[in-house]
């Protein structure tokens, strides 16, 4: 879970998420909002949870809410996110489905999720990949 501060729930606050029934300010969303407010239009989000698990869905919902708000209010802003590096070569783990990962993997128009390629152009064995409901927008060299 990202760094957070427990607070009173406010549906209008785009930096909040609810986890386990308790509202929190998600500091990474605060920092992303600050970057947008200062005029950034392309923002690097090279972070994600250490495991792609169903428990990530509540935080993923907060990122989805944030990105949808930004798409509506600041349509010129793009967030470039990491797909993550938790996958296995046989794809038994590492599928990002739009719920188990954040901020990458969310199928939204202002989110570009980047995976890694091996030196032969195939998916790097460690690179997370698109599963039903999620997205890896593009991949780039990530090995050698």
CSV table of C-alpha atoms in Angstrom, one decimal:
chain,number,residue,atom,x,y,z
A,1,UNK,CA,0.0,0.0,0.0
A,2,UNK,CA,1.3,3.5,-0.8
A,3,UNK,CA,2.1,6.0,1.9
A,4,UNK,CA,-1.1,7.3,3.4
A,5,UNK,CA,-2.7,9.5,6.1
A,6,UNK,CA,-6.0,8.4,7.7
A,7,UNK,CA,-8.8,11.1,7.3
A,8,UNK,CA,-12.5,11.7,7.3
A,9,UNK,CA,-14.0,10.5,4.0
A,10,UNK,CA,-14.7,13.1,1.4
A,11,UNK,CA,-15.9,11.8,-2.0
A,12,UNK,CA,-14.9,15.0,-3.8
A,13,UNK,CA,-11.3,14.7,-2.7
A,14,UNK,CA,-9.5,13.0,-5.7
A,15,UNK,CA,-6.4,12.2,-3.5
A,16,UNK,CA,-8.4,9.9,-1.2
A,17,UNK,CA,-8.9,6.2,-1.3
A,18,UNK,CA,-10.8,3.9,1.0
A,19,UNK,CA,-9.0,0.8,2.2
A,20,UNK,CA,-10.6,-1.7,4.6
A,21,UNK,CA,-13.5,0.7,5.1
A,22,UNK,CA,-11.3,3.6,6.3
A,23,UNK,CA,-10.6,6.7,4.2
A,24,UNK,CA,-7.0,7.8,3.5
A,25,UNK,CA,-5.2,10.5,1.6
A,26,UNK,CA,-2.8,8.7,-0.7
A,27,UNK,CA,0.3,10.8,-0.8
A,28,UNK,CA,1.4,9.7,-4.3
A,29,UNK,CA,-1.9,11.1,-5.6
A,30,UNK,CA,-1.3,14.3,-3.7
A,31,UNK,CA,2.2,14.5,-5.4
A,32,UNK,CA,0.7,13.7,-8.8
A,33,UNK,CA,-1.9,16.4,-8.3
A,34,UNK,CA,0.8,18.9,-7.4
A,35,UNK,CA,2.7,18.2,-10.6
A,36,UNK,CA,-0.5,18.8,-12.6
A,37,UNK,CA,-1.2,22.0,-10.7
A,38,UNK,CA,2.3,23.2,-11.5
A,39,UNK,CA,1.7,22.6,-15.2
A,40,UNK,CA,3.2,19.2,-15.9
A,41,UNK,CA,1.7,17.5,-18.9
A,42,UNK,CA,3.6,14.2,-19.0
A,43,UNK,CA,4.1,12.6,-15.7
A,44,UNK,CA,6.2,9.5,-14.9
A,45,UNK,CA,4.7,7.0,-12.6
A,46,UNK,CA,7.4,4.3,-12.3
A,47,UNK,CA,5.9,2.6,-9.3
A,48,UNK,CA,3.4,-0.1,-8.4
A,49,UNK,CA,2.6,-2.5,-5.7
A,50,UNK,CA,5.0,-5.3,-5.0
A,51,UNK,CA,2.4,-8.0,-5.6
A,52,UNK,CA,-0.5,-8.1,-8.0
A,53,UNK,CA,-3.3,-9.3,-5.6
A,54,UNK,CA,-7.0,-8.8,-5.4
A,55,UNK,CA,-6.5,-6.6,-2.2
A,56,UNK,CA,-5.1,-3.9,-4.5
A,57,UNK,CA,-8.5,-3.2,-6.0
A,58,UNK,CA,-9.5,-0.5,-3.4
A,59,UNK,CA,-6.3,1.5,-4.1
A,60,UNK,CA,-6.7,0.9,-7.8
A,61,UNK,CA,-10.2,2.4,-7.6
A,62,UNK,CA,-8.7,5.6,-6.1
A,63,UNK,CA,-6.2,5.8,-8.9
A,64,UNK,CA,-9.0,5.2,-11.5
A,65,UNK,CA,-11.0,8.0,-9.9
A,66,UNK,CA,-8.0,10.3,-9.9
A,67,UNK,CA,-7.1,9.6,-13.6
A,68,UNK,CA,-10.7,9.9,-14.7
A,69,UNK,CA,-11.0,13.3,-13.0
A,70,UNK,CA,-7.8,14.5,-14.6
A,71,UNK,CA,-8.9,13.3,-18.0
A,72,UNK,CA,-12.1,15.4,-17.6
A,73,UNK,CA,-10.5,18.5,-16.1
A,74,UNK,CA,-7.0,18.3,-17.6
A,75,UNK,CA,-7.3,16.4,-20.9
A,76,UNK,CA,-3.8,17.3,-22.1
A,77,UNK,CA,-2.1,15.5,-19.2
A,78,UNK,CA,-0.7,12.0,-19.7
A,79,UNK,CA,0.5,9.6,-17.0
A,80,UNK,CA,3.2,7.1,-18.1
A,81,UNK,CA,3.1,4.1,-15.8
A,82,UNK,CA,5.1,1.0,-15.3
A,83,UNK,CA,3.4,-2.3,-15.9
A,84,UNK,CA,5.6,-3.7,-13.2
A,85,UNK,CA,8.1,-6.5,-12.9
A,86,UNK,CA,6.4,-9.2,-10.9
A,87,UNK,CA,5.6,-11.6,-13.8
A,88,UNK,CA,6.8,-15.2,-14.4
A,89,UNK,CA,8.0,-16.4,-17.8
A,90,UNK,CA,5.1,-18.9,-18.0
A,91,UNK,CA,2.5,-16.1,-17.3
A,92,UNK,CA,1.2,-17.9,-14.1
A,93,UNK,CA,1.7,-14.5,-12.4
A,94,UNK,CA,2.0,-10.9,-13.5
A,95,UNK,CA,-1.3,-10.4,-15.4
A,96,UNK,CA,-2.5,-6.8,-14.8
A,97,UNK,CA,-6.3,-6.7,-14.9
A,98,UNK,CA,-7.1,-3.1,-14.1
A,99,UNK,CA,-7.9,-4.0,-10.4
A,100,UNK,CA,-4.8,-5.7,-9.0
A,101,UNK,CA,-2.3,-3.1,-10.0
A,102,UNK,CA,-1.9,0.7,-9.8
A,103,UNK,CA,-1.3,3.1,-11.3
A,104,UNK,CA,-0.2,1.0,-14.3
A,105,UNK,CA,-2.5,-1.4,-16.1
A,106,UNK,CA,-5.5,0.8,-15.9
A,107,UNK,CA,-7.3,1.0,-19.3
A,108,UNK,CA,-7.8,4.7,-19.4
A,109,UNK,CA,-7.1,7.2,-22.2
A,110,UNK,CA,-4.7,9.3,-20.2
A,111,UNK,CA,-2.7,6.4,-18.8
A,112,UNK,CA,0.1,4.8,-20.9
A,113,UNK,CA,1.3,1.6,-19.3
A,114,UNK,CA,4.7,0.4,-20.4
A,115,UNK,CA,6.0,-3.1,-20.2
A,116,UNK,CA,9.5,-4.5,-20.9
A,117,UNK,CA,10.8,-6.4,-24.0
A,118,UNK,CA,13.7,-8.8,-24.1
A,119,UNK,CA,16.5,-8.2,-26.6
A,120,UNK,CA,14.7,-10.4,-29.2
A,121,UNK,CA,11.6,-8.3,-29.1
A,122,UNK,CA,9.5,-10.7,-27.0
A,123,UNK,CA,8.0,-9.8,-23.6
A,124,UNK,CA,10.7,-9.8,-20.9
A,125,UNK,CA,10.0,-12.8,-18.6
A,126,UNK,CA,9.6,-10.5,-15.6
A,127,UNK,CA,7.4,-7.9,-17.2
A,128,UNK,CA,3.8,-7.8,-16.2
A,129,UNK,CA,1.4,-8.2,-19.0
A,130,UNK,CA,-2.2,-7.4,-20.0
A,131,UNK,CA,-4.9,-9.6,-18.5
A,132,UNK,CA,-8.7,-9.3,-19.1
A,133,UNK,CA,-9.8,-5.9,-18.0
A,134,UNK,CA,-6.3,-4.4,-17.9
A,135,UNK,CA,-3.9,-2.8,-20.4
A,136,UNK,CA,-0.3,-2.7,-21.3
A,137,UNK,CA,-0.3,0.1,-23.8
A,138,UNK,CA,3.2,-0.4,-25.2
A,139,UNK,CA,6.5,-2.1,-24.5
A,140,UNK,CA,10.0,-1.0,-24.8
A,141,UNK,CA,13.5,-2.6,-24.5
A,142,UNK,CA,14.1,-3.6,-20.9
A,143,UNK,CA,16.8,-6.2,-21.2
A,144,UNK,CA,20.4,-5.6,-22.4
